[in-house]
PDB file of C-alpha atoms in Angstrom:
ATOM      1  CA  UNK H  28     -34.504 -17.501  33.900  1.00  0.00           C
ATOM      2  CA  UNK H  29     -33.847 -19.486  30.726  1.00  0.00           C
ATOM      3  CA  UNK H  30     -35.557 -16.694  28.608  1.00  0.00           C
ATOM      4  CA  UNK H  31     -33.226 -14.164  30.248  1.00  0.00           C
ATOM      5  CA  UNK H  32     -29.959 -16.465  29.762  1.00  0.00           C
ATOM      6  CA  UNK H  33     -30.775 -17.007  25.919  1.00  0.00           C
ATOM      7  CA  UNK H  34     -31.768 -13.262  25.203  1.00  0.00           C
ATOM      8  CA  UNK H  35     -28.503 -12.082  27.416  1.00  0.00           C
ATOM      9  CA  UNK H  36     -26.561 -14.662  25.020  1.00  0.00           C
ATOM     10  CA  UNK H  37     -28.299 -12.883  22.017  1.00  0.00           C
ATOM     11  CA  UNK H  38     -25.838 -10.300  23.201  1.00  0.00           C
ATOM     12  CA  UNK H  39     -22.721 -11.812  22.204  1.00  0.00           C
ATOM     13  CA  UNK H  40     -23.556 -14.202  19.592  1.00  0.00           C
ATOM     14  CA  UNK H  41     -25.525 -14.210  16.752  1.00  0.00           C
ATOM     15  CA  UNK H  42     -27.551 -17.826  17.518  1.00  0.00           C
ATOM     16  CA  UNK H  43     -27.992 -18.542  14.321  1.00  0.00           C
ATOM     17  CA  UNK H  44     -29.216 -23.319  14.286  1.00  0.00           C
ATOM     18  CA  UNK H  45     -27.378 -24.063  11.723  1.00  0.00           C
ATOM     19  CA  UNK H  46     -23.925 -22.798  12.698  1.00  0.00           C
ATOM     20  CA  UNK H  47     -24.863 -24.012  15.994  1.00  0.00           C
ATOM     21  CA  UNK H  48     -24.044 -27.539  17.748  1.00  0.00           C
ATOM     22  CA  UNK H  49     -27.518 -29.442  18.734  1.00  0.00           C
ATOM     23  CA  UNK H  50     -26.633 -32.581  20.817  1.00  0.00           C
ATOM     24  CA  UNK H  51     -30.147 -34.550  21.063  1.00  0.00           C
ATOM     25  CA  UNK H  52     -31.865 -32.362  18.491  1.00  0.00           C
ATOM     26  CA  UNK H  53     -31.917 -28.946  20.727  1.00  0.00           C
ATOM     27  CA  UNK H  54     -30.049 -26.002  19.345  1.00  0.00           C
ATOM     28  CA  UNK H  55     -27.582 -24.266  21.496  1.00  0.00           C
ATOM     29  CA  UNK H  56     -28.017 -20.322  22.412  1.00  0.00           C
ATOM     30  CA  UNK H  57     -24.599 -20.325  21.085  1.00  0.00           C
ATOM     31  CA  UNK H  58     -22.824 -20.358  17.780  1.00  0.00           C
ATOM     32  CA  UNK H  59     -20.452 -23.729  17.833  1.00  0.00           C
ATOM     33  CA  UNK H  60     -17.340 -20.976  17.699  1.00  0.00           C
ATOM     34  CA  UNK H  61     -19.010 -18.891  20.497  1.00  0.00           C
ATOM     35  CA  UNK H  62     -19.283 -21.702  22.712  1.00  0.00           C
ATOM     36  CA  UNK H  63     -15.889 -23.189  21.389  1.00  0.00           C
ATOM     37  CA  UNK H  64     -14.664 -19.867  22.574  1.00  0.00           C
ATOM     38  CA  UNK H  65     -16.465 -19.586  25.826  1.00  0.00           C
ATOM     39  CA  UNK H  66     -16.387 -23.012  27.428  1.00  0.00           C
ATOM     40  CA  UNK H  67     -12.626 -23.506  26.046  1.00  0.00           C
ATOM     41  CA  UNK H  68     -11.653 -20.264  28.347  1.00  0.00           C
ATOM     42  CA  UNK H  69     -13.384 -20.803  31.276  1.00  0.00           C
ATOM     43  CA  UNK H  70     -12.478 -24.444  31.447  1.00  0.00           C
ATOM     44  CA  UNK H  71      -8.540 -23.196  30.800  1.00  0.00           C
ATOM     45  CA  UNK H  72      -8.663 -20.797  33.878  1.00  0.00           C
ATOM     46  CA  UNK H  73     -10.344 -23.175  36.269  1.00  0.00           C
ATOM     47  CA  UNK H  74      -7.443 -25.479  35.244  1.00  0.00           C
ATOM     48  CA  UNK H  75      -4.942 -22.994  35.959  1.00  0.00           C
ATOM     49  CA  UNK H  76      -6.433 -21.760  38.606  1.00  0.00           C
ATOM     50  CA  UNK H  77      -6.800 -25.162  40.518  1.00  0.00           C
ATOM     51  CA  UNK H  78      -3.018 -26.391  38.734  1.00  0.00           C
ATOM     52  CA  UNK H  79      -1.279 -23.485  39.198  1.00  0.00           C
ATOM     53  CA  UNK H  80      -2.181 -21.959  42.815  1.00  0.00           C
ATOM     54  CA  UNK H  81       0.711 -22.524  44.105  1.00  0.00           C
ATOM     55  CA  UNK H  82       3.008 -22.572  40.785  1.00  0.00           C
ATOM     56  CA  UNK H  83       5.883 -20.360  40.176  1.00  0.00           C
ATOM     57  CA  UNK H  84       4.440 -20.759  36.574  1.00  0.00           C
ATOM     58  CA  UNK H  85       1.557 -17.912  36.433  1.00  0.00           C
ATOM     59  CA  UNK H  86       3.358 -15.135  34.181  1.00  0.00           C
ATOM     60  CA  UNK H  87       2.090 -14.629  30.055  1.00  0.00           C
ATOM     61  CA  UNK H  88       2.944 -17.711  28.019  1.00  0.00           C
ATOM     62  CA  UNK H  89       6.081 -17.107  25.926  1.00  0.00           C
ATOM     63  CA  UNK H  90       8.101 -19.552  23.615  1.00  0.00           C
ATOM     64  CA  UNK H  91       6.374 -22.132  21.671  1.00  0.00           C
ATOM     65  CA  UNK H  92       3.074 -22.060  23.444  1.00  0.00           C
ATOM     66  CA  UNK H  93       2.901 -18.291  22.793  1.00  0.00           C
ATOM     67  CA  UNK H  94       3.415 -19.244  19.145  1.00  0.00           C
ATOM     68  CA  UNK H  95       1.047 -21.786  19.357  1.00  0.00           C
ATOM     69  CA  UNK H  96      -1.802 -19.515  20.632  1.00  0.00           C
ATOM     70  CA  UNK H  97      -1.068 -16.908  18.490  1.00  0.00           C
ATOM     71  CA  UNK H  98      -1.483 -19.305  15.391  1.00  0.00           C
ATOM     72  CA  UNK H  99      -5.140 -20.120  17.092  1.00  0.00           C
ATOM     73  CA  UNK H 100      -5.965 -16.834  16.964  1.00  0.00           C
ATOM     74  CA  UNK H 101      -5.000 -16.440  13.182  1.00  0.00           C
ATOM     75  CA  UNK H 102      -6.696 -18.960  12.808  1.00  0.00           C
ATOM     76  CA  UNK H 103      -9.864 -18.075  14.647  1.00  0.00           C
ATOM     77  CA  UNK H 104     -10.037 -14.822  12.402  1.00  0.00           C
ATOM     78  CA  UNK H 105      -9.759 -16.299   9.112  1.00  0.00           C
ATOM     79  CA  UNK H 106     -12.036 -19.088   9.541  1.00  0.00           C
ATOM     80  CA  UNK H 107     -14.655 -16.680  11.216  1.00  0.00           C
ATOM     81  CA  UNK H 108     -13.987 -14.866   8.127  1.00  0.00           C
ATOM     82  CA  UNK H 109     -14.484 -17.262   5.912  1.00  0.00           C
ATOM     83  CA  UNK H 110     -17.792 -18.322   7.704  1.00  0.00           C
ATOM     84  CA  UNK H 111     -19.202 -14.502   7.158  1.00  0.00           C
ATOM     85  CA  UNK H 112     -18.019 -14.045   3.646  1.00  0.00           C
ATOM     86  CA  UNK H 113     -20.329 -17.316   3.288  1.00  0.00           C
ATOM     87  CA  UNK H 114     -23.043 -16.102   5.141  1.00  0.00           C
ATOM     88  CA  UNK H 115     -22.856 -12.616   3.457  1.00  0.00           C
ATOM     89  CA  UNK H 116     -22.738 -14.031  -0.624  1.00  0.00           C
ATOM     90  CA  UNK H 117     -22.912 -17.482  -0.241  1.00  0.00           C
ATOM     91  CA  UNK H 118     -19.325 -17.997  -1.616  1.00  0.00           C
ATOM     92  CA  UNK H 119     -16.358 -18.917   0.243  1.00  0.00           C
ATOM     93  CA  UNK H 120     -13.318 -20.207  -0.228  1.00  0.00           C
ATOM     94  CA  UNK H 121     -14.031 -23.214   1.405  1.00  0.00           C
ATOM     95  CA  UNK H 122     -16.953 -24.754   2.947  1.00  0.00           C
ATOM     96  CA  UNK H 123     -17.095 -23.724   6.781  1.00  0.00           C
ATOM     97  CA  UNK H 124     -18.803 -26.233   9.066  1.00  0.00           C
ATOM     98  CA  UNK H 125     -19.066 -26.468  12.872  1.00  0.00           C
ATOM     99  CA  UNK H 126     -16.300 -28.740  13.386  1.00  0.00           C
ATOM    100  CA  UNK H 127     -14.258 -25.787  12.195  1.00  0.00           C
ATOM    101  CA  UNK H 128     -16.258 -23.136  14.063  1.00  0.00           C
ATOM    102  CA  UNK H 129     -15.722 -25.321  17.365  1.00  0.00           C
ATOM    103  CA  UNK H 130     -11.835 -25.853  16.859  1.00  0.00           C
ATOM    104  CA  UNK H 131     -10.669 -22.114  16.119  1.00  0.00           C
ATOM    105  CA  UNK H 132     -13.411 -20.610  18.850  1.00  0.00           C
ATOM    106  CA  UNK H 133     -12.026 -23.241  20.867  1.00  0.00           C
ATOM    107  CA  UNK H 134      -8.303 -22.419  20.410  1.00  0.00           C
ATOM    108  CA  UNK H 135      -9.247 -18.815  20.501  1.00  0.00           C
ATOM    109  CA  UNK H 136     -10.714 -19.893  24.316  1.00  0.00           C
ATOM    110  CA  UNK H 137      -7.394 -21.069  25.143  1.00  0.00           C
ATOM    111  CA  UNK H 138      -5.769 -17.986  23.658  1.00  0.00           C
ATOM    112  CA  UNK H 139      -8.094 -15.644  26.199  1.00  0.00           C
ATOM    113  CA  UNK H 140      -7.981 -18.374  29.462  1.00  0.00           C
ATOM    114  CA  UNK H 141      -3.766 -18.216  29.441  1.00  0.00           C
ATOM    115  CA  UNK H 142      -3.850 -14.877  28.646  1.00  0.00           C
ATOM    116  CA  UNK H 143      -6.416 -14.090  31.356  1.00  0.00           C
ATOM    117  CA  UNK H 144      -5.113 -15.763  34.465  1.00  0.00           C
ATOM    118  CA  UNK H 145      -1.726 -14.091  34.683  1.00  0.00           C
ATOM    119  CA  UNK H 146      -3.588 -10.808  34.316  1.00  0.00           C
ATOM    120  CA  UNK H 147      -5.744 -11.615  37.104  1.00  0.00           C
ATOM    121  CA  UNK H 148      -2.860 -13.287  39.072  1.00  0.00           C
ATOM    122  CA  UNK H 149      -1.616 -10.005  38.907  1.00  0.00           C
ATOM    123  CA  UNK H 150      -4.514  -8.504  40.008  1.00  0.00           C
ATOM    124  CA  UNK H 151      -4.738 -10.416  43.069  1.00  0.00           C
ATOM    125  CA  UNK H 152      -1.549 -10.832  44.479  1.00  0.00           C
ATOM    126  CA  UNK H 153       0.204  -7.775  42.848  1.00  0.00           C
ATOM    127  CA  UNK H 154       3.734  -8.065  44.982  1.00  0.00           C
ATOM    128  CA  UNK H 155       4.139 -12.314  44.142  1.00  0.00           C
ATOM    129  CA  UNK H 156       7.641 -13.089  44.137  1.00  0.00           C
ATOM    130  CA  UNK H 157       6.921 -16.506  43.228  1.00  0.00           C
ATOM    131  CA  UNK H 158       5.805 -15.831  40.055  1.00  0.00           C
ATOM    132  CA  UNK H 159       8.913 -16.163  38.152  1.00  0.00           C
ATOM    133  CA  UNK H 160       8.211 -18.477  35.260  1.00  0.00           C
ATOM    134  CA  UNK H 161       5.462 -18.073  32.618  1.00  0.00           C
ATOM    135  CA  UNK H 162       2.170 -20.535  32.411  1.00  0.00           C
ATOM    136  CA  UNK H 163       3.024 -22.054  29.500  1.00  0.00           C
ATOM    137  CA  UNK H 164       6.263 -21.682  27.472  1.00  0.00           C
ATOM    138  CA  UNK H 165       6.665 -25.140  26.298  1.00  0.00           C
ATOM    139  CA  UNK H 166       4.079 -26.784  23.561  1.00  0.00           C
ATOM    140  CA  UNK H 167       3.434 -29.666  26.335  1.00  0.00           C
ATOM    141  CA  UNK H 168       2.233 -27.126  28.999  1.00  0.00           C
ATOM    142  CA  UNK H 169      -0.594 -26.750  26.695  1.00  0.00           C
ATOM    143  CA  UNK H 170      -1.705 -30.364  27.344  1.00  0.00           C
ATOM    144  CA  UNK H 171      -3.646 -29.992  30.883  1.00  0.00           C
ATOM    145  CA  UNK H 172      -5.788 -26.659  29.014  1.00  0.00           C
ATOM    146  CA  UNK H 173      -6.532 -28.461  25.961  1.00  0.00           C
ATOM    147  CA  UNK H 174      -7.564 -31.801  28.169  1.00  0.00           C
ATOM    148  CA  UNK H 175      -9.856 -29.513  30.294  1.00  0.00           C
ATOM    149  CA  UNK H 176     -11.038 -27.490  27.331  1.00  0.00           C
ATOM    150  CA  UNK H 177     -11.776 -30.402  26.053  1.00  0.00           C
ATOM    151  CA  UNK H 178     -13.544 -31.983  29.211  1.00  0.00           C
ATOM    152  CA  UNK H 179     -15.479 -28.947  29.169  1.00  0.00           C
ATOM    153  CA  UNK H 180     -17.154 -28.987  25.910  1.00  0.00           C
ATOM    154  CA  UNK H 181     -17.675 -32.857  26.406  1.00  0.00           C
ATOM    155  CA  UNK H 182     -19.662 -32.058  29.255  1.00  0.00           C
ATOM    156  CA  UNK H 183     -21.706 -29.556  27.263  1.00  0.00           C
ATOM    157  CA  UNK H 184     -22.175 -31.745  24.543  1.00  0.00           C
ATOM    158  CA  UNK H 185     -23.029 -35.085  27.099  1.00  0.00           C
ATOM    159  CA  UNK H 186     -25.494 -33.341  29.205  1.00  0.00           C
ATOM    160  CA  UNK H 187     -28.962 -34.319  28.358  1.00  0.00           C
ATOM    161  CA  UNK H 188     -30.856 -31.116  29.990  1.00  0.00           C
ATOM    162  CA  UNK H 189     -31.405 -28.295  28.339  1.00  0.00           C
ATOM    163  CA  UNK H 190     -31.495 -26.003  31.669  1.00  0.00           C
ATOM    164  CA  UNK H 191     -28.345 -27.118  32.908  1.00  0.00           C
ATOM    165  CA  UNK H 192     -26.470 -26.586  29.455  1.00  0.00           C
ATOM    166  CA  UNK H 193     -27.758 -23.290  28.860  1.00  0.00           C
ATOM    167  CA  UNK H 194     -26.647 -22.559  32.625  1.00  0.00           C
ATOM    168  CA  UNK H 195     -23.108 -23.484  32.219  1.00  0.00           C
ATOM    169  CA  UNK H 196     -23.147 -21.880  28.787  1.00  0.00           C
ATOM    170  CA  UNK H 197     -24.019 -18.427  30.481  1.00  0.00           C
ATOM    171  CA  UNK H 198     -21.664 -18.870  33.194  1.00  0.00           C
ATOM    172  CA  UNK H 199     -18.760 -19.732  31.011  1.00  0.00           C
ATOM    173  CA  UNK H 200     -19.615 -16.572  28.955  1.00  0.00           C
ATOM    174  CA  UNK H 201     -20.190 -14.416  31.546  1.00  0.00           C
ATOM    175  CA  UNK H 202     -16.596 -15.278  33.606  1.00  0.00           C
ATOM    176  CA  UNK H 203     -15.006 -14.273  30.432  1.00  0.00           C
ATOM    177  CA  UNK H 204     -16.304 -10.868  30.061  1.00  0.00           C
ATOM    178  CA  UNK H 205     -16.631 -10.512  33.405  1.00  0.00           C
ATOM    179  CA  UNK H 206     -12.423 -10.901  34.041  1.00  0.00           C
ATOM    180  CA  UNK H 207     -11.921  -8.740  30.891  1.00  0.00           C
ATOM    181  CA  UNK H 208     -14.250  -6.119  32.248  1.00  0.00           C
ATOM    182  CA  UNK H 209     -12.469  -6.096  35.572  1.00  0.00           C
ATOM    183  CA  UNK H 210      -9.015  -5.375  34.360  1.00  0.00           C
ATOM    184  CA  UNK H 211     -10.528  -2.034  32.890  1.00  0.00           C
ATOM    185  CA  UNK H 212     -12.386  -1.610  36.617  1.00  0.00           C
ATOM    186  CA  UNK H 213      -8.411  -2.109  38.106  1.00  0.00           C
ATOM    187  CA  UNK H 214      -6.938  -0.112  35.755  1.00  0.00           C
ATOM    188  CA  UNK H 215      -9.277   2.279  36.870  1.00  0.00           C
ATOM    189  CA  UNK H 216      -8.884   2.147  40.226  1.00  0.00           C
ATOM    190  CA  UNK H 217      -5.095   1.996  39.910  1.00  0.00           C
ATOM    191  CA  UNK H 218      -4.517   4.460  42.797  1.00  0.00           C
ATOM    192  CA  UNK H 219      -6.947   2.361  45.034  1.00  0.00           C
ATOM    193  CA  UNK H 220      -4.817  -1.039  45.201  1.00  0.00           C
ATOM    194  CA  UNK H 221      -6.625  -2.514  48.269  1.00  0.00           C
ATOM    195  CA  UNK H 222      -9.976  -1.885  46.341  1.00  0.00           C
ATOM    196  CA  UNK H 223      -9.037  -3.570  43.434  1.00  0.00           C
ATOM    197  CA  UNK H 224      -9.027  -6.987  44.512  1.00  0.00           C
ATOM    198  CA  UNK H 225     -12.547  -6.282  46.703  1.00  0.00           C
ATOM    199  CA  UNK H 226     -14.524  -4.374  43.781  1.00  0.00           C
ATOM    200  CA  UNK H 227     -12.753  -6.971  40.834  1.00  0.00           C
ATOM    201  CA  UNK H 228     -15.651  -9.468  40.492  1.00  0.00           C
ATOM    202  CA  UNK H 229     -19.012  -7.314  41.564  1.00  0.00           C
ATOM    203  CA  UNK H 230     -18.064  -4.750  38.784  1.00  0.00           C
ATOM    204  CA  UNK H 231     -17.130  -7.324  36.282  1.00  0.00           C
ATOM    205  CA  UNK H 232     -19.637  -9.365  36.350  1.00  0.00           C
ATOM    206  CA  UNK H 233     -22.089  -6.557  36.572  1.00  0.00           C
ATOM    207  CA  UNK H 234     -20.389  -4.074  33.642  1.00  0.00           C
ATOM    208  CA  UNK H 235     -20.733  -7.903  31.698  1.00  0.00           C
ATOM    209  CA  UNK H 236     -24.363  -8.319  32.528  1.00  0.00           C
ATOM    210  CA  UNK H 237     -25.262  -4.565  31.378  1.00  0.00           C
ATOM    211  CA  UNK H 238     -22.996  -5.019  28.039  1.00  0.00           C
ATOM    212  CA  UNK H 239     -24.737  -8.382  27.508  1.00  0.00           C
ATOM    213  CA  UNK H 240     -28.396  -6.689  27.844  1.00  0.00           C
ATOM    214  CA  UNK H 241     -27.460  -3.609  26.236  1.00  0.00           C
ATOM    215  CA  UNK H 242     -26.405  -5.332  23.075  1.00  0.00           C
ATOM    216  CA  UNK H 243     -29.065  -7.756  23.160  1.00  0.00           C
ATOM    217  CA  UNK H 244     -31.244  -5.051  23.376  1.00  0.00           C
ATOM    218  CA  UNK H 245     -29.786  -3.114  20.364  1.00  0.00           C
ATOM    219  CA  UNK H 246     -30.060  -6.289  18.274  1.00  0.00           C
ATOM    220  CA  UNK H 247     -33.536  -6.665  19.182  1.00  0.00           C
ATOM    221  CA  UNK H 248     -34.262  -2.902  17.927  1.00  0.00           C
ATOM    222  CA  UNK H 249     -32.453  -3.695  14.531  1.00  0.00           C
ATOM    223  CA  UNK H 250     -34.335  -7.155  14.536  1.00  0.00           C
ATOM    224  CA  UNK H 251     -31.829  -9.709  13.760  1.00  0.00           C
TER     225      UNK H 251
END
């Protein structure tokens, strides 16, 4: 099963040790921006969905927290830019490290989590008159996503088995693609409203898990 989580990971990430993080010594199947990335996102819509269940707060940020995640996501692209101009010619113009990789994937995480769970909201309760306000408008709404982004990657830095990291790594991954992939499925099935809700999560996570093998596969065939 471990073989299987690492290759699917292979998929989205290029794994390469030394842009990885390796708390006690053991390299993690993901980049330290991939797993910024993932474990930032699904920590941020486990937050929101637990927080905000019954919030009148569950439309797309807007104000200074939409500012705020846009920046992260400027800031994502230019230091993942940065980092492949390095890897590409060895020059850059300035030295990229993991501390870096973890803090833009991880504010690109964010970016996707608040971005994610009023789209699903949505997808779920599509006539919610309740939801009048948006997650996050003001920069202090962002404080209970960072804290569990935050608690997240602790927890995947802390743990001391390999099996159980690599677990949780996959799983973050894999609800990310998995709610991107089923907003194309509901888009799809637009006509088909009470199937949409029914069909959201089998199809997701199972258009994720043949994306992930494909492109693991393809990037075996090229061998990188």
């Amino acid at each position: 099963m471990l073989a299987f989580i690492i290759r699917a990971l292979g998929g989205l990430c290029h794994q390469l040790p030394a842009h990885s993080l390796s708390p006690y010594g053991q390299a993690l199947p993901l980049c330290a921006r991939c797993t910024g990335m993932h474990v930032a996102g699904a920590s941020a819509l486990l937050y929101l969905a637990l927080a905000r269940r019954k919030s009148q707060r569950c439309g797309l940020p807007d104000g200074p927290a939409a500012l705020m995640l846009l920046a992260f996501m400027v800031l994502w692209a230019l230091d993942g830019s940065n980092s492949l101009l390095h890897l590409l010619s060895g020059w850059a113009i300035y030295q990229p490290s993991n501390a870096l990789r973890l803090f833009t994937g991880a504010g690109m995480g964010l970016t996707l989590g608040l971005s994610l769970y009023p789209t699903l909201r949505l997808v779920f309760k599509p006539i919610d008159t309740t939801c009048t306000q948006p997650v996050a408008s003001r920069l202090v709404s962002l404080v209970g996503p960072c804290l569990a982004a935050a608690g997240g990657l602790l927890v995947i830095v802390l743990l001391p088995w390999v099996g159980v990291r690599d677990v949780l790594l996959f799983t973050a991954a894999l609800t990310l693609l998995a709610a991107a992939n089923g907003l194309l499925v509901t888009i799809a099935l637009e006509r088909w409203v009470s199937l949409r809700a029914r069909w959201f999560w089998p199809l997701g996570v199972g258009v994720a898990l043949a994306q992930m093998s494909v492109l693991a596969w393809l990037r075996s065939m090229m061998g990188a």
